Amino acid sequence: MSAPEDLVRSNAAAWDRAAQKYAPDVERDVAFLQGGGNALFETERRVLGDLSACRRAIHLQCSHGLDALSLLDLGVTEVVLGVTEVVGVDISPEMLAQAEQKASRLGARAEWVYADVLDVPSALDGSAQLVYTGKGALPWIHDLDAWAAVVRRLLQPGGRLFVFEGHPLNWVWAMDEATHRLHADGRGYFDREPLANDGFPAAAVEQFTPEGVPAATAWEWQWTLGDVVTAVARAGFVVERLEEHPEHFWPQFDEIGEAELRRLPHTFSLLARLPPDEVPAI
């Protein structure tokens, strides 16, 4: 198995290819936001609550920027979370270019930073009241303790981390069955070895890679719910809320009916806060 750094480089190349899938959606997303739409789930908005005191939110692994821009008060929707400025960080320049197009069209107070999530520029240290992430972000991180340390240094004392993510149990379920059945490849909840993605973004990477050019592989890491909470606590955060939800943010299980899906969790939300006297690590 290659070193984690090599797998991260492969992931960056894969997401740059996959970004082409979203390119036609730039105008649609701008119209959606201009028309008062908000991409955050009701569950996210409920747990986040009033963010009118939040001057800066940093969205780690922001993709093409739709969720980051949904955190802002754009003055066009009743769903006003109240964030004044967002900073989106992502490893894909192609994704960030789309985010910049949307922000420019909207006149939004947004900044986009090209960086690996484990190597966010120190210029952002201690600048945010909120770090937001999730919806498929954590499986692309190979070191959760290093990730939690980055989140800690980005936040001001008393700042909050919010994660809304696919439930780790989603890893083990077969996606082409009519009920919850374990994946035929034998993968387990506690597996630790990185796994080559065979769904998304793999399909998009293959679609947009020119003929004759090797397609980059996207590598995923499985983290249990205990892994995530422990990493956050070990970094010095106080966990305020941990909820599991039956909704799923991505249509992974098209063959399973809604009633069956709601028997098990498919997403979770985590809200954690730095103590008010916490000094971000330099």
PDB file of N, CA, C and O in Angstrom, residues 155-212:
ATOM      1  N   LEU A 155      -9.886  27.914  15.086  1.00  0.00           N
ATOM      2  CA  LEU A 155     -10.961  28.531  15.859  1.00  0.00           C
ATOM      3  C   LEU A 155     -10.447  29.504  16.908  1.00  0.00           C
ATOM      4  O   LEU A 155      -9.380  29.313  17.500  1.00  0.00           O
ATOM      5  N   GLN A 156     -11.249  30.512  17.173  1.00  0.00           N
ATOM      6  CA  GLN A 156     -11.020  31.387  18.314  1.00  0.00           C
ATOM      7  C   GLN A 156     -11.461  30.675  19.591  1.00  0.00           C
ATOM      8  O   GLN A 156     -12.238  29.722  19.538  1.00  0.00           O
ATOM      9  N   PRO A 157     -10.985  31.102  20.766  1.00  0.00           N
ATOM     10  CA  PRO A 157     -11.494  30.533  22.012  1.00  0.00           C
ATOM     11  C   PRO A 157     -13.026  30.617  22.060  1.00  0.00           C
ATOM     12  O   PRO A 157     -13.617  31.638  21.706  1.00  0.00           O
ATOM     13  N   GLY A 158     -13.652  29.521  22.446  1.00  0.00           N
ATOM     14  CA  GLY A 158     -15.107  29.464  22.467  1.00  0.00           C
ATOM     15  C   GLY A 158     -15.729  29.134  21.124  1.00  0.00           C
ATOM     16  O   GLY A 158     -16.950  28.993  21.022  1.00  0.00           O
ATOM     17  N   GLY A 159     -14.899  28.989  20.087  1.00  0.00           N
ATOM     18  CA  GLY A 159     -15.407  28.676  18.756  1.00  0.00           C
ATOM     19  C   GLY A 159     -15.953  27.256  18.671  1.00  0.00           C
ATOM     20  O   GLY A 159     -15.636  26.399  19.502  1.00  0.00           O
ATOM     21  N   ARG A 160     -16.765  27.007  17.637  1.00  0.00           N
ATOM     22  CA  ARG A 160     -17.459  25.726  17.534  1.00  0.00           C
ATOM     23  C   ARG A 160     -17.078  24.973  16.256  1.00  0.00           C
ATOM     24  O   ARG A 160     -16.824  25.571  15.211  1.00  0.00           O
ATOM     25  N   LEU A 161     -17.083  23.671  16.380  1.00  0.00           N
ATOM     26  CA  LEU A 161     -16.961  22.752  15.256  1.00  0.00           C
ATOM     27  C   LEU A 161     -18.323  22.115  15.025  1.00  0.00           C
ATOM     28  O   LEU A 161     -18.955  21.628  15.974  1.00  0.00           O
ATOM     29  N   PHE A 162     -18.767  22.102  13.756  1.00  0.00           N
ATOM     30  CA  PHE A 162     -20.001  21.409  13.417  1.00  0.00           C
ATOM     31  C   PHE A 162     -19.724  20.435  12.291  1.00  0.00           C
ATOM     32  O   PHE A 162     -19.183  20.811  11.242  1.00  0.00           O
ATOM     33  N   VAL A 163     -20.094  19.174  12.504  1.00  0.00           N
ATOM     34  CA  VAL A 163     -19.947  18.122  11.505  1.00  0.00           C
ATOM     35  C   VAL A 163     -21.325  17.534  11.225  1.00  0.00           C
ATOM     36  O   VAL A 163     -22.050  17.176  12.157  1.00  0.00           O
ATOM     37  N   PHE A 164     -21.695  17.463   9.948  1.00  0.00           N
ATOM     38  CA  PHE A 164     -22.888  16.722   9.537  1.00  0.00           C
ATOM     39  C   PHE A 164     -22.418  15.732   8.490  1.00  0.00           C
ATOM     40  O   PHE A 164     -22.037  16.115   7.390  1.00  0.00           O
ATOM     41  N   GLU A 165     -22.420  14.457   8.838  1.00  0.00           N
ATOM     42  CA  GLU A 165     -21.711  13.477   8.027  1.00  0.00           C
ATOM     43  C   GLU A 165     -22.516  12.205   7.851  1.00  0.00           C
ATOM     44  O   GLU A 165     -23.422  11.913   8.638  1.00  0.00           O
ATOM     45  N   GLY A 166     -22.176  11.465   6.794  1.00  0.00           N
ATOM     46  CA  GLY A 166     -22.758  10.149   6.615  1.00  0.00           C
ATOM     47  C   GLY A 166     -22.380   9.246   7.779  1.00  0.00           C
ATOM     48  O   GLY A 166     -21.250   9.272   8.265  1.00  0.00           O
ATOM     49  N   HIS A 167     -23.339   8.461   8.226  1.00  0.00           N
ATOM     50  CA  HIS A 167     -23.063   7.572   9.362  1.00  0.00           C
ATOM     51  C   HIS A 167     -22.063   6.503   8.952  1.00  0.00           C
ATOM     52  O   HIS A 167     -22.142   5.956   7.843  1.00  0.00           O
ATOM     53  N   PRO A 168     -21.088   6.181   9.800  1.00  0.00           N
ATOM     54  CA  PRO A 168     -20.098   5.154   9.432  1.00  0.00           C
ATOM     55  C   PRO A 168     -20.699   3.794   9.088  1.00  0.00           C
ATOM     56  O   PRO A 168     -20.091   3.025   8.342  1.00  0.00           O
ATOM     57  N   LEU A 169     -21.882   3.497   9.595  1.00  0.00           N
ATOM     58  CA  LEU A 169     -22.519   2.220   9.239  1.00  0.00           C
ATOM     59  C   LEU A 169     -22.837   2.128   7.754  1.00  0.00           C
ATOM     60  O   LEU A 169     -22.958   1.028   7.212  1.00  0.00           O
ATOM     61  N   ASN A 170     -22.978   3.273   7.081  1.00  0.00           N
ATOM     62  CA  ASN A 170     -23.246   3.240   5.641  1.00  0.00           C
ATOM     63  C   ASN A 170     -22.170   2.477   4.886  1.00  0.00           C
ATOM     64  O   ASN A 170     -22.410   1.934   3.808  1.00  0.00           O
ATOM     65  N   TRP A 171     -20.983   2.445   5.454  1.00  0.00           N
ATOM     66  CA  TRP A 171     -19.838   1.765   4.836  1.00  0.00           C
ATOM     67  C   TRP A 171     -20.109   0.283   4.611  1.00  0.00           C
ATOM     68  O   TRP A 171     -19.613  -0.300   3.645  1.00  0.00           O
ATOM     69  N   VAL A 172     -20.871  -0.350   5.508  1.00  0.00           N
ATOM     70  CA  VAL A 172     -20.988  -1.810   5.473  1.00  0.00           C
ATOM     71  C   VAL A 172     -22.197  -2.299   4.673  1.00  0.00           C
ATOM     72  O   VAL A 172     -22.273  -3.487   4.347  1.00  0.00           O
ATOM     73  N   TRP A 173     -23.153  -1.405   4.337  1.00  0.00           N
ATOM     74  CA  TRP A 173     -24.377  -1.865   3.685  1.00  0.00           C
ATOM     75  C   TRP A 173     -24.195  -1.963   2.172  1.00  0.00           C
ATOM     76  O   TRP A 173     -23.614  -1.090   1.539  1.00  0.00           O
ATOM     77  N   ALA A 174     -24.736  -3.013   1.579  1.00  0.00           N
ATOM     78  CA  ALA A 174     -24.757  -3.142   0.127  1.00  0.00           C
ATOM     79  C   ALA A 174     -25.682  -2.078  -0.460  1.00  0.00           C
ATOM     80  O   ALA A 174     -26.755  -1.801   0.089  1.00  0.00           O
ATOM     81  N   MET A 175     -25.287  -1.493  -1.579  1.00  0.00           N
ATOM     82  CA  MET A 175     -26.061  -0.395  -2.155  1.00  0.00           C
ATOM     83  C   MET A 175     -27.089  -0.849  -3.179  1.00  0.00           C
ATOM     84  O   MET A 175     -27.880  -0.034  -3.657  1.00  0.00           O
ATOM     85  N   ASP A 176     -27.078  -2.120  -3.542  1.00  0.00           N
ATOM     86  CA  ASP A 176     -27.995  -2.596  -4.578  1.00  0.00           C
ATOM     87  C   ASP A 176     -29.003  -3.608  -4.046  1.00  0.00           C
ATOM     88  O   ASP A 176     -29.578  -4.387  -4.804  1.00  0.00           O
ATOM     89  N   GLU A 177     -29.229  -3.619  -2.728  1.00  0.00           N
ATOM     90  CA  GLU A 177     -30.189  -4.526  -2.105  1.00  0.00           C
ATOM     91  C   GLU A 177     -31.445  -3.763  -1.713  1.00  0.00           C
ATOM     92  O   GLU A 177     -31.429  -2.541  -1.548  1.00  0.00           O
ATOM     93  N   ALA A 178     -32.548  -4.489  -1.536  1.00  0.00           N
ATOM     94  CA  ALA A 178     -33.820  -3.875  -1.175  1.00  0.00           C
ATOM     95  C   ALA A 178     -33.993  -3.730   0.332  1.00  0.00           C
ATOM     96  O   ALA A 178     -34.998  -3.186   0.792  1.00  0.00           O
ATOM     97  N   THR A 179     -33.034  -4.220   1.092  1.00  0.00           N
ATOM     98  CA  THR A 179     -33.046  -4.077   2.543  1.00  0.00           C
ATOM     99  C   THR A 179     -31.605  -3.956   3.009  1.00  0.00           C
ATOM    100  O   THR A 179     -30.666  -4.070   2.218  1.00  0.00           O
ATOM    101  N   HIS A 180     -31.414  -3.666   4.287  1.00  0.00           N
ATOM    102  CA  HIS A 180     -30.062  -3.524   4.810  1.00  0.00           C
ATOM    103  C   HIS A 180     -29.389  -4.895   4.880  1.00  0.00           C
ATOM    104  O   HIS A 180     -29.746  -5.732   5.705  1.00  0.00           O
ATOM    105  N   ARG A 181     -28.428  -5.091   3.999  1.00  0.00           N
ATOM    106  CA  ARG A 181     -27.638  -6.320   4.002  1.00  0.00           C
ATOM    107  C   ARG A 181     -26.163  -5.952   3.943  1.00  0.00           C
ATOM    108  O   ARG A 181     -25.797  -4.983   3.271  1.00  0.00           O
ATOM    109  N   LEU A 182     -25.346  -6.738   4.630  1.00  0.00           N
ATOM    110  CA  LEU A 182     -23.918  -6.449   4.626  1.00  0.00           C
ATOM    111  C   LEU A 182     -23.345  -6.553   3.223  1.00  0.00           C
ATOM    112  O   LEU A 182     -23.748  -7.399   2.427  1.00  0.00           O
ATOM    113  N   HIS A 183     -22.401  -5.683   2.937  1.00  0.00           N
ATOM    114  CA  HIS A 183     -21.756  -5.643   1.632  1.00  0.00           C
ATOM    115  C   HIS A 183     -21.089  -6.977   1.331  1.00  0.00           C
ATOM    116  O   HIS A 183     -20.452  -7.584   2.197  1.00  0.00           O
ATOM    117  N   ALA A 184     -21.221  -7.421   0.103  1.00  0.00           N
ATOM    118  CA  ALA A 184     -20.713  -8.743  -0.270  1.00  0.00           C
ATOM    119  C   ALA A 184     -19.193  -8.832  -0.240  1.00  0.00           C
ATOM    120  O   ALA A 184     -18.638  -9.938  -0.195  1.00  0.00           O
ATOM    121  N   ASP A 185     -18.496  -7.696  -0.270  1.00  0.00           N
ATOM    122  CA  ASP A 185     -17.032  -7.752  -0.293  1.00  0.00           C
ATOM    123  C   ASP A 185     -16.428  -8.006   1.084  1.00  0.00           C
ATOM    124  O   ASP A 185     -15.204  -8.083   1.229  1.00  0.00           O
ATOM    125  N   GLY A 186     -17.275  -8.150   2.106  1.00  0.00           N
ATOM    126  CA  GLY A 186     -16.784  -8.494   3.432  1.00  0.00           C
ATOM    127  C   GLY A 186     -16.283  -7.337   4.265  1.00  0.00           C
ATOM    128  O   GLY A 186     -15.770  -7.546   5.367  1.00  0.00           O
ATOM    129  N   ARG A 187     -16.456  -6.129   3.771  1.00  0.00           N
ATOM    130  CA  ARG A 187     -15.965  -4.979   4.554  1.00  0.00           C
ATOM    131  C   ARG A 187     -16.679  -4.906   5.898  1.00  0.00           C
ATOM    132  O   ARG A 187     -17.860  -5.243   6.025  1.00  0.00           O
ATOM    133  N   GLY A 188     -15.954  -4.470   6.930  1.00  0.00           N
ATOM    134  CA  GLY A 188     -16.508  -4.392   8.271  1.00  0.00           C
ATOM    135  C   GLY A 188     -16.461  -2.988   8.834  1.00  0.00           C
ATOM    136  O   GLY A 188     -15.718  -2.122   8.350  1.00  0.00           O
ATOM    137  N   TYR A 189     -17.244  -2.762   9.845  1.00  0.00           N
ATOM    138  CA  TYR A 189     -17.336  -1.444  10.477  1.00  0.00           C
ATOM    139  C   TYR A 189     -15.996  -0.999  11.036  1.00  0.00           C
ATOM    140  O   TYR A 189     -15.696   0.195  11.068  1.00  0.00           O
ATOM    141  N   PHE A 190     -15.180  -1.935  11.459  1.00  0.00           N
ATOM    142  CA  PHE A 190     -13.924  -1.600  12.123  1.00  0.00           C
ATOM    143  C   PHE A 190     -12.709  -1.705  11.197  1.00  0.00           C
ATOM    144  O   PHE A 190     -11.575  -1.648  11.658  1.00  0.00           O
ATOM    145  N   ASP A 191     -12.919  -1.833   9.906  1.00  0.00           N
ATOM    146  CA  ASP A 191     -11.801  -1.902   8.967  1.00  0.00           C
ATOM    147  C   ASP A 191     -10.989  -0.608   9.010  1.00  0.00           C
ATOM    148  O   ASP A 191     -11.549   0.477   9.166  1.00  0.00           O
ATOM    149  N   ARG A 192      -9.675  -0.751   8.822  1.00  0.00           N
ATOM    150  CA  ARG A 192      -8.803   0.414   8.901  1.00  0.00           C
ATOM    151  C   ARG A 192      -8.021   0.675   7.609  1.00  0.00           C
ATOM    152  O   ARG A 192      -7.530   1.779   7.404  1.00  0.00           O
ATOM    153  N   GLU A 193      -7.899  -0.297   6.750  1.00  0.00           N
ATOM    154  CA  GLU A 193      -7.124  -0.102   5.531  1.00  0.00           C
ATOM    155  C   GLU A 193      -7.889   0.790   4.549  1.00  0.00           C
ATOM    156  O   GLU A 193      -9.102   0.668   4.412  1.00  0.00           O
ATOM    157  N   PRO A 194      -7.193   1.702   3.861  1.00  0.00           N
ATOM    158  CA  PRO A 194      -7.875   2.520   2.850  1.00  0.00           C
ATOM    159  C   PRO A 194      -8.445   1.653   1.743  1.00  0.00           C
ATOM    160  O   PRO A 194      -7.873   0.621   1.387  1.00  0.00           O
ATOM    161  N   LEU A 195      -9.579   2.077   1.215  1.00  0.00           N
ATOM    162  CA  LEU A 195     -10.287   1.306   0.190  1.00  0.00           C
ATOM    163  C   LEU A 195     -10.463   2.176  -1.045  1.00  0.00           C
ATOM    164  O   LEU A 195     -10.846   3.347  -0.944  1.00  0.00           O
ATOM    165  N   ALA A 196     -10.191   1.615  -2.211  1.00  0.00           N
ATOM    166  CA  ALA A 196     -10.398   2.344  -3.461  1.00  0.00           C
ATOM    167  C   ALA A 196     -11.890   2.547  -3.691  1.00  0.00           C
ATOM    168  O   ALA A 196     -12.662   1.595  -3.687  1.00  0.00           O
ATOM    169  N   ASN A 197     -12.289   3.791  -3.881  1.00  0.00           N
ATOM    170  CA  ASN A 197     -13.697   4.110  -4.111  1.00  0.00           C
ATOM    171  C   ASN A 197     -14.179   3.478  -5.415  1.00  0.00           C
ATOM    172  O   ASN A 197     -13.493   3.527  -6.435  1.00  0.00           O
ATOM    173  N   ASP A 198     -15.386   2.884  -5.370  1.00  0.00           N
ATOM    174  CA  ASP A 198     -15.947   2.275  -6.578  1.00  0.00           C
ATOM    175  C   ASP A 198     -17.325   2.841  -6.917  1.00  0.00           C
ATOM    176  O   ASP A 198     -18.047   2.288  -7.731  1.00  0.00           O
ATOM    177  N   GLY A 199     -17.695   3.941  -6.264  1.00  0.00           N
ATOM    178  CA  GLY A 199     -18.988   4.579  -6.530  1.00  0.00           C
ATOM    179  C   GLY A 199     -18.775   5.991  -7.045  1.00  0.00           C
ATOM    180  O   GLY A 199     -18.487   6.203  -8.221  1.00  0.00           O
ATOM    181  N   PHE A 200     -18.949   6.960  -6.161  1.00  0.00           N
ATOM    182  CA  PHE A 200     -18.629   8.346  -6.493  1.00  0.00           C
ATOM    183  C   PHE A 200     -17.548   8.827  -5.543  1.00  0.00           C
ATOM    184  O   PHE A 200     -17.651   8.597  -4.348  1.00  0.00           O
ATOM    185  N   PRO A 201     -16.466   9.399  -6.080  1.00  0.00           N
ATOM    186  CA  PRO A 201     -16.319  10.018  -7.400  1.00  0.00           C
ATOM    187  C   PRO A 201     -15.802   9.116  -8.514  1.00  0.00           C
ATOM    188  O   PRO A 201     -15.548   9.603  -9.623  1.00  0.00           O
ATOM    189  N   ALA A 202     -15.593   7.818  -8.233  1.00  0.00           N
ATOM    190  CA  ALA A 202     -14.951   6.954  -9.231  1.00  0.00           C
ATOM    191  C   ALA A 202     -15.651   7.005 -10.593  1.00  0.00           C
ATOM    192  O   ALA A 202     -14.992   7.085 -11.641  1.00  0.00           O
ATOM    193  N   ALA A 203     -16.994   6.969 -10.583  1.00  0.00           N
ATOM    194  CA  ALA A 203     -17.728   6.973 -11.850  1.00  0.00           C
ATOM    195  C   ALA A 203     -17.490   8.261 -12.627  1.00  0.00           C
ATOM    196  O   ALA A 203     -17.315   8.241 -13.858  1.00  0.00           O
ATOM    197  N   ALA A 204     -17.468   9.395 -11.924  1.00  0.00           N
ATOM    198  CA  ALA A 204     -17.240  10.676 -12.588  1.00  0.00           C
ATOM    199  C   ALA A 204     -15.802  10.791 -13.082  1.00  0.00           C
ATOM    200  O   ALA A 204     -15.546  11.357 -14.150  1.00  0.00           O
ATOM    201  N   VAL A 205     -14.862  10.267 -12.305  1.00  0.00           N
ATOM    202  CA  VAL A 205     -13.463  10.295 -12.727  1.00  0.00           C
ATOM    203  C   VAL A 205     -13.303   9.539 -14.043  1.00  0.00           C
ATOM    204  O   VAL A 205     -12.660  10.019 -14.990  1.00  0.00           O
ATOM    205  N   GLU A 206     -13.903   8.369 -14.104  1.00  0.00           N
ATOM    206  CA  GLU A 206     -13.817   7.572 -15.326  1.00  0.00           C
ATOM    207  C   GLU A 206     -14.486   8.290 -16.498  1.00  0.00           C
ATOM    208  O   GLU A 206     -13.962   8.301 -17.625  1.00  0.00           O
ATOM    209  N   GLN A 207     -15.627   8.918 -16.231  1.00  0.00           N
ATOM    210  CA  GLN A 207     -16.368   9.599 -17.290  1.00  0.00           C
ATOM    211  C   GLN A 207     -15.581  10.756 -17.900  1.00  0.00           C
ATOM    212  O   GLN A 207     -15.620  10.966 -19.125  1.00  0.00           O
ATOM    213  N   PHE A 208     -14.846  11.492 -17.069  1.00  0.00           N
ATOM    214  CA  PHE A 208     -14.204  12.716 -17.544  1.00  0.00           C
ATOM    215  C   PHE A 208     -12.691  12.588 -17.749  1.00  0.00           C
ATOM    216  O   PHE A 208     -12.029  13.593 -17.987  1.00  0.00           O
ATOM    217  N   THR A 209     -12.166  11.388 -17.654  1.00  0.00           N
ATOM    218  CA  THR A 209     -10.754  11.169 -17.953  1.00  0.00           C
ATOM    219  C   THR A 209     -10.608  10.859 -19.438  1.00  0.00           C
ATOM    220  O   THR A 209     -11.272   9.956 -19.949  1.00  0.00           O
ATOM    221  N   PRO A 210      -9.762  11.596 -20.131  1.00  0.00           N
ATOM    222  CA  PRO A 210      -9.604  11.355 -21.585  1.00  0.00           C
ATOM    223  C   PRO A 210      -9.153   9.929 -21.874  1.00  0.00           C
ATOM    224  O   PRO A 210      -8.440   9.307 -21.075  1.00  0.00           O
ATOM    225  N   GLU A 211      -9.586   9.425 -23.004  1.00  0.00           N
ATOM    226  CA  GLU A 211      -9.204   8.076 -23.415  1.00  0.00           C
ATOM    227  C   GLU A 211      -7.687   7.971 -23.527  1.00  0.00           C
ATOM    228  O   GLU A 211      -7.015   8.862 -24.056  1.00  0.00           O
ATOM    229  N   GLY A 212      -7.162   6.888 -22.986  1.00  0.00           N
ATOM    230  CA  GLY A 212      -5.727   6.657 -23.024  1.00  0.00           C
ATOM    231  C   GLY A 212      -4.973   7.222 -21.851  1.00  0.00           C
ATOM    232  O   GLY A 212      -3.766   6.981 -21.700  1.00  0.00           O
TER     233      GLY A 212
END
